[in-house]
Amino acid sequence: MGKEVDVGALEAGGARDYSDPPPAPLVDVDELGKWSLYRAVIAEFVATLLFLYITVSTVIGYKHQTDASASGPDAARGGVGILGIAWAFGGMIFVLVYCTAGISGGHINPAVTFGLFLARRVSLVRALLYMAAQCLGAVCGVGLVKGFQSGLYARYGGGANEVGAGYSVGTGLAAEIVGTFVLVYTVFSATDSKRNARDSHVPVLAPLPIGFAVFMVHLATIPITGTGINPARSLGAAVIYNGDKAWSDQWIFWVGPFIGAAIAALYHQTILRASARGYGSFRSNA
């Protein structure tokens, strides 16, 4: 005769020392009447605006500093380099997630929001409003860069994401899928209630691994796609720069991140956390 055994309970010594938040409703119309929702949407808008302003400014500044026609024969040794650009993106995510996590969750990325929606961490209403705010914030952030540096902005490509020369569309799409998987998987792991309980003796600052994931992905994928892994970032630059290739490649920076986010959510929810979600019981013979 068989009996049900809860893998999660076994791992916790018979009783869980943590609790998962209840799943968010798919559609929560009542949420539209709460100020906390609109405060969170504003936080996402401002955070994404600041993210795009700082990071695209860094990209434009680097290209200007390394332009021999503008900076002289020593230009090749100037600028922050790809390493500096990666630090700008990862560092800003660290700072902004730290600042907004307690208000909106610090998504700053439609792909992150999409992954958390699939995991029932946010409702459909909140997810759609977050994505709209992120995209609008990205457009405004890049618009500020163009407003302050109009000549340099147009000259150096506007920070727009495009598949790099020598790389195929398939390679670019794969880079976006894998890069976004790394980011969203890190988000799930850094905010996991089980991890927080198990490692409570270790002070884990969730924004740190998230920012570091963004940094590492940029190191790997800047040569391939300029690193999107954030549809709002790619859309904002494409709207303001308005280049033909930026628009023709735009679908890659939506399809890739959304696929990567979905795979990360599926992997975390149905495999790593299966027992906690009620999927992981198994039968053993008594």
PDB file of C-alpha atoms in Angstrom:
ATOM      1  CA  MET A   1       0.000   0.000   0.000  1.00  0.00           C
ATOM      2  CA  GLY A   2       1.398   3.421  -0.914  1.00  0.00           C
ATOM      3  CA  LYS A   3       1.358   6.754   0.918  1.00  0.00           C
ATOM      4  CA  GLU A   4       1.973  10.318  -0.090  1.00  0.00           C
ATOM      5  CA  VAL A   5       5.249  11.869   1.031  1.00  0.00           C
ATOM      6  CA  ASP A   6       5.834  15.625   0.794  1.00  0.00           C
ATOM      7  CA  VAL A   7       9.366  16.148  -0.479  1.00  0.00           C
ATOM      8  CA  GLY A   8       9.372  19.729   0.814  1.00  0.00           C
ATOM      9  CA  ALA A   9       8.432  18.578   4.310  1.00  0.00           C
ATOM     10  CA  LEU A  10      11.191  15.953   4.263  1.00  0.00           C
ATOM     11  CA  GLU A  11      13.745  18.572   3.262  1.00  0.00           C
ATOM     12  CA  ALA A  12      12.614  20.814   6.110  1.00  0.00           C
ATOM     13  CA  GLY A  13      12.775  18.050   8.701  1.00  0.00           C
ATOM     14  CA  GLY A  14       9.041  17.402   8.746  1.00  0.00           C
ATOM     15  CA  ALA A  15       7.839  21.005   8.861  1.00  0.00           C
ATOM     16  CA  ARG A  16       8.482  23.995   6.682  1.00  0.00           C
ATOM     17  CA  ASP A  17      10.296  26.942   8.223  1.00  0.00           C
ATOM     18  CA  TYR A  18       9.045  29.299   5.542  1.00  0.00           C
ATOM     19  CA  SER A  19       5.791  30.254   3.848  1.00  0.00           C
ATOM     20  CA  ASP A  20       5.135  31.141   0.233  1.00  0.00           C
ATOM     21  CA  PRO A  21       2.996  34.175  -0.515  1.00  0.00           C
ATOM     22  CA  PRO A  22      -0.420  33.286  -1.928  1.00  0.00           C
ATOM     23  CA  PRO A  23      -0.655  33.388  -5.715  1.00  0.00           C
ATOM     24  CA  ALA A  24      -1.824  36.689  -7.142  1.00  0.00           C
ATOM     25  CA  PRO A  25      -5.260  36.611  -8.771  1.00  0.00           C
ATOM     26  CA  LEU A  26      -5.180  36.436 -12.534  1.00  0.00           C
ATOM     27  CA  VAL A  27      -7.354  39.543 -12.862  1.00  0.00           C
ATOM     28  CA  ASP A  28      -7.742  41.798  -9.836  1.00  0.00           C
ATOM     29  CA  VAL A  29     -10.060  44.639 -10.811  1.00  0.00           C
ATOM     30  CA  ASP A  30     -10.214  45.874  -7.213  1.00  0.00           C
ATOM     31  CA  GLU A  31      -6.518  46.640  -7.472  1.00  0.00           C
ATOM     32  CA  LEU A  32      -7.346  49.529  -9.781  1.00  0.00           C
ATOM     33  CA  GLY A  33      -8.862  51.394  -6.846  1.00  0.00           C
ATOM     34  CA  LYS A  34      -5.738  51.224  -4.700  1.00  0.00           C
ATOM     35  CA  TRP A  35      -3.149  53.997  -4.528  1.00  0.00           C
ATOM     36  CA  SER A  36      -0.418  51.437  -3.865  1.00  0.00           C
ATOM     37  CA  LEU A  37      -0.794  50.173  -7.436  1.00  0.00           C
ATOM     38  CA  TYR A  38      -0.350  53.597  -8.992  1.00  0.00           C
ATOM     39  CA  ARG A  39       2.533  54.411  -6.676  1.00  0.00           C
ATOM     40  CA  ALA A  40       4.227  51.216  -7.845  1.00  0.00           C
ATOM     41  CA  VAL A  41       3.552  52.065 -11.510  1.00  0.00           C
ATOM     42  CA  ILE A  42       5.092  55.521 -11.025  1.00  0.00           C
ATOM     43  CA  ALA A  43       8.118  53.896  -9.369  1.00  0.00           C
ATOM     44  CA  GLU A  44       8.563  51.581 -12.370  1.00  0.00           C
ATOM     45  CA  PHE A  45       8.303  54.522 -14.772  1.00  0.00           C
ATOM     46  CA  VAL A  46      10.884  56.629 -12.933  1.00  0.00           C
ATOM     47  CA  ALA A  47      13.270  53.716 -12.367  1.00  0.00           C
ATOM     48  CA  THR A  48      13.222  52.705 -16.042  1.00  0.00           C
ATOM     49  CA  LEU A  49      13.684  56.334 -17.112  1.00  0.00           C
ATOM     50  CA  LEU A  50      16.767  56.657 -14.899  1.00  0.00           C
ATOM     51  CA  PHE A  51      18.075  53.275 -16.029  1.00  0.00           C
ATOM     52  CA  LEU A  52      17.930  54.210 -19.710  1.00  0.00           C
ATOM     53  CA  TYR A  53      19.291  57.705 -19.175  1.00  0.00           C
ATOM     54  CA  ILE A  54      22.410  56.557 -17.314  1.00  0.00           C
ATOM     55  CA  THR A  55      23.143  53.469 -19.399  1.00  0.00           C
ATOM     56  CA  VAL A  56      22.564  54.933 -22.866  1.00  0.00           C
ATOM     57  CA  SER A  57      24.575  58.006 -21.839  1.00  0.00           C
ATOM     58  CA  THR A  58      27.407  55.651 -20.914  1.00  0.00           C
ATOM     59  CA  VAL A  59      27.224  53.918 -24.302  1.00  0.00           C
ATOM     60  CA  ILE A  60      27.220  57.217 -26.210  1.00  0.00           C
ATOM     61  CA  GLY A  61      30.061  58.599 -24.089  1.00  0.00           C
ATOM     62  CA  TYR A  62      32.174  55.487 -24.629  1.00  0.00           C
ATOM     63  CA  LYS A  63      31.731  55.620 -28.410  1.00  0.00           C
ATOM     64  CA  HIS A  64      32.623  59.307 -28.464  1.00  0.00           C
ATOM     65  CA  GLN A  65      35.731  58.809 -26.332  1.00  0.00           C
ATOM     66  CA  THR A  66      36.957  55.983 -28.558  1.00  0.00           C
ATOM     67  CA  ASP A  67      36.249  57.780 -31.840  1.00  0.00           C
ATOM     68  CA  ALA A  68      39.642  58.649 -33.315  1.00  0.00           C
ATOM     69  CA  SER A  69      38.153  61.430 -35.434  1.00  0.00           C
ATOM     70  CA  ALA A  70      36.801  63.130 -32.329  1.00  0.00           C
ATOM     71  CA  SER A  71      39.261  62.220 -29.582  1.00  0.00           C
ATOM     72  CA  GLY A  72      42.577  61.934 -31.393  1.00  0.00           C
ATOM     73  CA  PRO A  73      45.102  59.120 -31.816  1.00  0.00           C
ATOM     74  CA  ASP A  74      44.795  57.971 -28.211  1.00  0.00           C
ATOM     75  CA  ALA A  75      41.078  57.274 -28.592  1.00  0.00           C
ATOM     76  CA  ALA A  76      41.558  53.500 -28.648  1.00  0.00           C
ATOM     77  CA  ARG A  77      42.784  53.668 -25.053  1.00  0.00           C
ATOM     78  CA  GLY A  78      39.998  55.968 -23.885  1.00  0.00           C
ATOM     79  CA  GLY A  79      36.521  55.424 -22.502  1.00  0.00           C
ATOM     80  CA  VAL A  80      35.149  52.955 -20.028  1.00  0.00           C
ATOM     81  CA  GLY A  81      35.277  50.006 -22.430  1.00  0.00           C
ATOM     82  CA  ILE A  82      32.811  47.149 -22.706  1.00  0.00           C
ATOM     83  CA  LEU A  83      33.566  46.252 -19.106  1.00  0.00           C
ATOM     84  CA  GLY A  84      32.507  49.738 -18.020  1.00  0.00           C
ATOM     85  CA  ILE A  85      29.309  49.574 -20.058  1.00  0.00           C
ATOM     86  CA  ALA A  86      28.451  46.240 -18.458  1.00  0.00           C
ATOM     87  CA  TRP A  87      29.085  47.751 -15.033  1.00  0.00           C
ATOM     88  CA  ALA A  88      26.821  50.704 -15.866  1.00  0.00           C
ATOM     89  CA  PHE A  89      23.913  48.399 -16.717  1.00  0.00           C
ATOM     90  CA  GLY A  90      24.480  46.001 -13.825  1.00  0.00           C
ATOM     91  CA  GLY A  91      25.214  48.753 -11.323  1.00  0.00           C
ATOM     92  CA  MET A  92      22.106  50.735 -12.202  1.00  0.00           C
ATOM     93  CA  ILE A  93      19.934  47.642 -11.855  1.00  0.00           C
ATOM     94  CA  PHE A  94      21.458  47.013  -8.433  1.00  0.00           C
ATOM     95  CA  VAL A  95      20.787  50.592  -7.329  1.00  0.00           C
ATOM     96  CA  LEU A  96      17.282  50.854  -8.778  1.00  0.00           C
ATOM     97  CA  VAL A  97      16.086  47.435  -7.599  1.00  0.00           C
ATOM     98  CA  TYR A  98      17.352  48.339  -4.133  1.00  0.00           C
ATOM     99  CA  CYS A  99      15.449  51.653  -4.248  1.00  0.00           C
ATOM    100  CA  THR A 100      12.150  50.343  -5.640  1.00  0.00           C
ATOM    101  CA  ALA A 101      11.886  46.740  -4.420  1.00  0.00           C
ATOM    102  CA  GLY A 102       9.766  47.733  -1.434  1.00  0.00           C
ATOM    103  CA  ILE A 103       7.395  49.776  -3.588  1.00  0.00           C
ATOM    104  CA  SER A 104       6.911  47.949  -6.877  1.00  0.00           C
ATOM    105  CA  GLY A 105       9.146  44.909  -6.565  1.00  0.00           C
ATOM    106  CA  GLY A 106      11.811  46.606  -8.684  1.00  0.00           C
ATOM    107  CA  HIS A 107      11.065  44.907 -12.003  1.00  0.00           C
ATOM    108  CA  ILE A 108      12.308  47.648 -14.411  1.00  0.00           C
ATOM    109  CA  ASN A 109      11.937  45.146 -17.249  1.00  0.00           C
ATOM    110  CA  PRO A 110       8.850  43.770 -19.031  1.00  0.00           C
ATOM    111  CA  ALA A 111      10.503  40.348 -19.296  1.00  0.00           C
ATOM    112  CA  VAL A 112      10.934  40.187 -15.511  1.00  0.00           C
ATOM    113  CA  THR A 113       7.331  41.290 -15.057  1.00  0.00           C
ATOM    114  CA  PHE A 114       6.183  38.652 -17.549  1.00  0.00           C
ATOM    115  CA  GLY A 115       8.091  35.903 -15.743  1.00  0.00           C
ATOM    116  CA  LEU A 116       6.674  36.930 -12.373  1.00  0.00           C
ATOM    117  CA  PHE A 117       3.187  37.083 -13.875  1.00  0.00           C
ATOM    118  CA  LEU A 118       3.526  33.504 -15.145  1.00  0.00           C
ATOM    119  CA  ALA A 119       4.551  32.488 -11.630  1.00  0.00           C
ATOM    120  CA  ARG A 120       1.474  34.268 -10.229  1.00  0.00           C
ATOM    121  CA  ARG A 121       3.571  36.789  -8.340  1.00  0.00           C
ATOM    122  CA  VAL A 122       1.659  39.701  -9.906  1.00  0.00           C
ATOM    123  CA  SER A 123      -1.823  40.023 -11.401  1.00  0.00           C
ATOM    124  CA  LEU A 124      -2.508  40.620 -15.081  1.00  0.00           C
ATOM    125  CA  VAL A 125      -3.676  44.165 -14.340  1.00  0.00           C
ATOM    126  CA  ARG A 126      -0.465  45.024 -12.496  1.00  0.00           C
ATOM    127  CA  ALA A 127       1.707  43.317 -15.098  1.00  0.00           C
ATOM    128  CA  LEU A 128       0.194  45.274 -17.984  1.00  0.00           C
ATOM    129  CA  LEU A 129       0.447  48.602 -16.158  1.00  0.00           C
ATOM    130  CA  TYR A 130       4.051  47.864 -15.184  1.00  0.00           C
ATOM    131  CA  MET A 131       4.993  47.039 -18.782  1.00  0.00           C
ATOM    132  CA  ALA A 132       3.356  50.204 -20.091  1.00  0.00           C
ATOM    133  CA  ALA A 133       5.151  52.316 -17.460  1.00  0.00           C
ATOM    134  CA  GLN A 134       8.484  50.644 -18.183  1.00  0.00           C
ATOM    135  CA  CYS A 135       8.212  51.229 -21.925  1.00  0.00           C
ATOM    136  CA  LEU A 136       7.137  54.851 -21.466  1.00  0.00           C
ATOM    137  CA  GLY A 137       9.925  55.431 -18.958  1.00  0.00           C
ATOM    138  CA  ALA A 138      12.458  53.948 -21.363  1.00  0.00           C
ATOM    139  CA  VAL A 139      11.329  56.233 -24.190  1.00  0.00           C
ATOM    140  CA  CYS A 140      11.542  59.267 -21.903  1.00  0.00           C
ATOM    141  CA  GLY A 141      14.966  58.249 -20.566  1.00  0.00           C
ATOM    142  CA  VAL A 142      16.469  57.872 -24.028  1.00  0.00           C
ATOM    143  CA  GLY A 143      14.714  61.080 -25.058  1.00  0.00           C
ATOM    144  CA  LEU A 144      16.620  62.900 -22.309  1.00  0.00           C
ATOM    145  CA  VAL A 145      19.896  61.516 -23.629  1.00  0.00           C
ATOM    146  CA  LYS A 146      19.083  62.769 -27.125  1.00  0.00           C
ATOM    147  CA  GLY A 147      17.956  66.126 -25.750  1.00  0.00           C
ATOM    148  CA  PHE A 148      21.203  66.658 -23.849  1.00  0.00           C
ATOM    149  CA  GLN A 149      23.557  65.184 -26.474  1.00  0.00           C
ATOM    150  CA  SER A 150      21.677  65.488 -29.765  1.00  0.00           C
ATOM    151  CA  GLY A 151      24.743  65.592 -32.037  1.00  0.00           C
ATOM    152  CA  LEU A 152      26.529  62.692 -30.391  1.00  0.00           C
ATOM    153  CA  TYR A 153      23.335  60.693 -30.038  1.00  0.00           C
ATOM    154  CA  ALA A 154      22.634  60.529 -33.770  1.00  0.00           C
ATOM    155  CA  ARG A 155      26.306  60.054 -34.643  1.00  0.00           C
ATOM    156  CA  TYR A 156      26.849  57.033 -32.387  1.00  0.00           C
ATOM    157  CA  GLY A 157      23.723  54.991 -33.005  1.00  0.00           C
ATOM    158  CA  GLY A 158      21.539  56.126 -30.133  1.00  0.00           C
ATOM    159  CA  GLY A 159      22.313  53.093 -27.976  1.00  0.00           C
ATOM    160  CA  ALA A 160      19.886  51.056 -30.097  1.00  0.00           C
ATOM    161  CA  ASN A 161      19.975  47.263 -29.973  1.00  0.00           C
ATOM    162  CA  GLU A 162      20.792  45.533 -33.247  1.00  0.00           C
ATOM    163  CA  VAL A 163      22.203  42.147 -34.193  1.00  0.00           C
ATOM    164  CA  GLY A 164      25.923  42.722 -34.647  1.00  0.00           C
ATOM    165  CA  ALA A 165      27.778  42.340 -37.933  1.00  0.00           C
ATOM    166  CA  GLY A 166      28.840  38.752 -38.519  1.00  0.00           C
ATOM    167  CA  TYR A 167      26.078  37.284 -36.349  1.00  0.00           C
ATOM    168  CA  SER A 168      22.907  35.664 -37.665  1.00  0.00           C
ATOM    169  CA  VAL A 169      19.376  36.458 -36.527  1.00  0.00           C
ATOM    170  CA  GLY A 170      19.211  33.018 -34.931  1.00  0.00           C
ATOM    171  CA  THR A 171      22.358  33.683 -32.921  1.00  0.00           C
ATOM    172  CA  GLY A 172      20.968  37.009 -31.761  1.00  0.00           C
ATOM    173  CA  LEU A 173      17.663  35.445 -30.742  1.00  0.00           C
ATOM    174  CA  ALA A 174      19.430  32.655 -28.850  1.00  0.00           C
ATOM    175  CA  ALA A 175      21.628  35.179 -27.042  1.00  0.00           C
ATOM    176  CA  GLU A 176      18.545  37.098 -25.915  1.00  0.00           C
ATOM    177  CA  ILE A 177      16.765  33.934 -24.759  1.00  0.00           C
ATOM    178  CA  VAL A 178      19.715  32.628 -22.746  1.00  0.00           C
ATOM    179  CA  GLY A 179      20.641  36.051 -21.361  1.00  0.00           C
ATOM    180  CA  THR A 180      17.101  36.725 -20.166  1.00  0.00           C
ATOM    181  CA  PHE A 181      16.870  33.236 -18.696  1.00  0.00           C
ATOM    182  CA  VAL A 182      19.951  33.970 -16.591  1.00  0.00           C
ATOM    183  CA  LEU A 183      18.446  37.259 -15.384  1.00  0.00           C
ATOM    184  CA  VAL A 184      14.946  36.004 -14.570  1.00  0.00           C
ATOM    185  CA  TYR A 185      16.274  32.782 -13.013  1.00  0.00           C
ATOM    186  CA  THR A 186      18.430  34.964 -10.753  1.00  0.00           C
ATOM    187  CA  VAL A 187      15.409  37.104  -9.844  1.00  0.00           C
ATOM    188  CA  PHE A 188      13.432  34.025  -8.804  1.00  0.00           C
ATOM    189  CA  SER A 189      16.348  32.607  -6.829  1.00  0.00           C
ATOM    190  CA  ALA A 190      17.223  35.862  -5.069  1.00  0.00           C
ATOM    191  CA  THR A 191      13.626  36.433  -3.966  1.00  0.00           C
ATOM    192  CA  ASP A 192      12.787  32.821  -3.078  1.00  0.00           C
ATOM    193  CA  SER A 193      11.108  32.605   0.340  1.00  0.00           C
ATOM    194  CA  LYS A 194      12.639  29.167   0.948  1.00  0.00           C
ATOM    195  CA  ARG A 195      16.145  30.472   0.287  1.00  0.00           C
ATOM    196  CA  ASN A 196      15.580  33.435   2.588  1.00  0.00           C
ATOM    197  CA  ALA A 197      14.510  31.143   5.426  1.00  0.00           C
ATOM    198  CA  ARG A 198      17.219  28.537   4.881  1.00  0.00           C
ATOM    199  CA  ASP A 199      20.014  31.087   4.533  1.00  0.00           C
ATOM    200  CA  SER A 200      18.705  33.540   7.117  1.00  0.00           C
ATOM    201  CA  HIS A 201      22.118  33.522   8.814  1.00  0.00           C
ATOM    202  CA  VAL A 202      23.648  34.852   5.589  1.00  0.00           C
ATOM    203  CA  PRO A 203      22.669  38.462   4.803  1.00  0.00           C
ATOM    204  CA  VAL A 204      21.638  38.194   1.135  1.00  0.00           C
ATOM    205  CA  LEU A 205      20.853  41.488  -0.541  1.00  0.00           C
ATOM    206  CA  ALA A 206      18.607  40.483  -3.444  1.00  0.00           C
ATOM    207  CA  PRO A 207      19.508  43.423  -5.727  1.00  0.00           C
ATOM    208  CA  LEU A 208      23.183  42.410  -5.678  1.00  0.00           C
ATOM    209  CA  PRO A 209      22.939  39.055  -7.513  1.00  0.00           C
ATOM    210  CA  ILE A 210      20.328  40.529  -9.861  1.00  0.00           C
ATOM    211  CA  GLY A 211      22.616  43.412 -10.798  1.00  0.00           C
ATOM    212  CA  PHE A 212      25.555  41.058 -11.120  1.00  0.00           C
ATOM    213  CA  ALA A 213      23.563  38.810 -13.465  1.00  0.00           C
ATOM    214  CA  VAL A 214      22.872  41.813 -15.703  1.00  0.00           C
ATOM    215  CA  PHE A 215      26.584  42.674 -15.630  1.00  0.00           C
ATOM    216  CA  MET A 216      27.684  39.160 -16.616  1.00  0.00           C
ATOM    217  CA  VAL A 217      25.117  38.816 -19.397  1.00  0.00           C
ATOM    218  CA  HIS A 218      26.268  42.128 -20.878  1.00  0.00           C
ATOM    219  CA  LEU A 219      29.866  40.925 -20.979  1.00  0.00           C
ATOM    220  CA  ALA A 220      28.782  37.900 -22.989  1.00  0.00           C
ATOM    221  CA  THR A 221      26.245  39.440 -25.353  1.00  0.00           C
ATOM    222  CA  ILE A 222      27.247  43.064 -26.056  1.00  0.00           C
ATOM    223  CA  PRO A 223      29.138  41.971 -29.207  1.00  0.00           C
ATOM    224  CA  ILE A 224      26.144  39.941 -30.423  1.00  0.00           C
ATOM    225  CA  THR A 225      23.098  42.162 -29.884  1.00  0.00           C
ATOM    226  CA  GLY A 226      24.308  45.058 -27.774  1.00  0.00           C
ATOM    227  CA  THR A 227      22.467  43.161 -25.010  1.00  0.00           C
ATOM    228  CA  GLY A 228      18.760  43.699 -24.807  1.00  0.00           C
ATOM    229  CA  ILE A 229      17.296  41.233 -22.250  1.00  0.00           C
ATOM    230  CA  ASN A 230      14.870  44.070 -21.521  1.00  0.00           C
ATOM    231  CA  PRO A 231      12.213  44.864 -24.158  1.00  0.00           C
ATOM    232  CA  ALA A 232      11.612  48.331 -22.714  1.00  0.00           C
ATOM    233  CA  ARG A 233      15.303  49.207 -23.042  1.00  0.00           C
ATOM    234  CA  SER A 234      15.307  48.078 -26.689  1.00  0.00           C
ATOM    235  CA  LEU A 235      12.018  49.780 -27.525  1.00  0.00           C
ATOM    236  CA  GLY A 236      12.980  53.096 -25.941  1.00  0.00           C
ATOM    237  CA  ALA A 237      16.200  53.315 -27.933  1.00  0.00           C
ATOM    238  CA  ALA A 238      14.475  52.251 -31.167  1.00  0.00           C
ATOM    239  CA  VAL A 239      11.699  54.824 -30.800  1.00  0.00           C
ATOM    240  CA  ILE A 240      14.045  57.761 -30.226  1.00  0.00           C
ATOM    241  CA  TYR A 241      16.812  56.698 -32.634  1.00  0.00           C
ATOM    242  CA  ASN A 242      14.345  55.456 -35.267  1.00  0.00           C
ATOM    243  CA  GLY A 243      16.876  53.545 -37.363  1.00  0.00           C
ATOM    244  CA  ASP A 244      15.776  50.985 -39.945  1.00  0.00           C
ATOM    245  CA  LYS A 245      17.873  48.126 -38.551  1.00  0.00           C
ATOM    246  CA  ALA A 246      16.850  48.904 -34.975  1.00  0.00           C
ATOM    247  CA  TRP A 247      13.229  48.442 -36.052  1.00  0.00           C
ATOM    248  CA  SER A 248      13.795  45.411 -38.286  1.00  0.00           C
ATOM    249  CA  ASP A 249      15.587  43.623 -35.411  1.00  0.00           C
ATOM    250  CA  GLN A 250      13.141  44.837 -32.759  1.00  0.00           C
ATOM    251  CA  TRP A 251      11.125  41.613 -32.661  1.00  0.00           C
ATOM    252  CA  ILE A 252      14.215  39.736 -31.468  1.00  0.00           C
ATOM    253  CA  PHE A 253      14.339  41.899 -28.350  1.00  0.00           C
ATOM    254  CA  TRP A 254      10.750  41.046 -27.453  1.00  0.00           C
ATOM    255  CA  VAL A 255      10.426  37.423 -28.509  1.00  0.00           C
ATOM    256  CA  GLY A 256      13.807  36.384 -27.080  1.00  0.00           C
ATOM    257  CA  PRO A 257      13.391  37.933 -23.606  1.00  0.00           C
ATOM    258  CA  PHE A 258       9.801  36.710 -23.250  1.00  0.00           C
ATOM    259  CA  ILE A 259      10.799  33.151 -24.177  1.00  0.00           C
ATOM    260  CA  GLY A 260      13.760  33.284 -21.787  1.00  0.00           C
ATOM    261  CA  ALA A 261      11.573  34.629 -18.975  1.00  0.00           C
ATOM    262  CA  ALA A 262       8.927  31.946 -19.565  1.00  0.00           C
ATOM    263  CA  ILE A 263      11.527  29.165 -19.471  1.00  0.00           C
ATOM    264  CA  ALA A 264      13.017  30.564 -16.249  1.00  0.00           C
ATOM    265  CA  ALA A 265       9.579  30.776 -14.614  1.00  0.00           C
ATOM    266  CA  LEU A 266       8.714  27.236 -15.718  1.00  0.00           C
ATOM    267  CA  TYR A 267      12.037  25.847 -14.521  1.00  0.00           C
ATOM    268  CA  HIS A 268      11.843  27.527 -11.129  1.00  0.00           C
ATOM    269  CA  GLN A 269       8.171  26.884 -10.420  1.00  0.00           C
ATOM    270  CA  THR A 270       7.747  23.339 -11.717  1.00  0.00           C
ATOM    271  CA  ILE A 271      11.167  21.830 -11.041  1.00  0.00           C
ATOM    272  CA  LEU A 272      13.108  23.682  -8.361  1.00  0.00           C
ATOM    273  CA  ARG A 273      10.066  24.564  -6.270  1.00  0.00           C
ATOM    274  CA  ALA A 274       7.805  21.692  -7.307  1.00  0.00           C
ATOM    275  CA  SER A 275       7.392  20.272  -3.797  1.00  0.00           C
ATOM    276  CA  ALA A 276       6.493  23.644  -2.339  1.00  0.00           C
ATOM    277  CA  ARG A 277       3.857  24.188  -5.031  1.00  0.00           C
ATOM    278  CA  GLY A 278       2.202  20.838  -4.506  1.00  0.00           C
ATOM    279  CA  TYR A 279       3.697  19.199  -7.590  1.00  0.00           C
ATOM    280  CA  GLY A 280       6.397  17.216  -5.864  1.00  0.00           C
ATOM    281  CA  SER A 281       4.670  14.479  -3.911  1.00  0.00           C
ATOM    282  CA  PHE A 282       5.716  10.963  -4.735  1.00  0.00           C
ATOM    283  CA  ARG A 283       4.606   7.558  -3.717  1.00  0.00           C
ATOM    284  CA  SER A 284       6.715   5.142  -1.688  1.00  0.00           C
ATOM    285  CA  ASN A 285       5.800   1.675  -0.643  1.00  0.00           C
ATOM    286  CA  ALA A 286       5.185   1.303   3.082  1.00  0.00           C
TER     287      ALA A 286
END
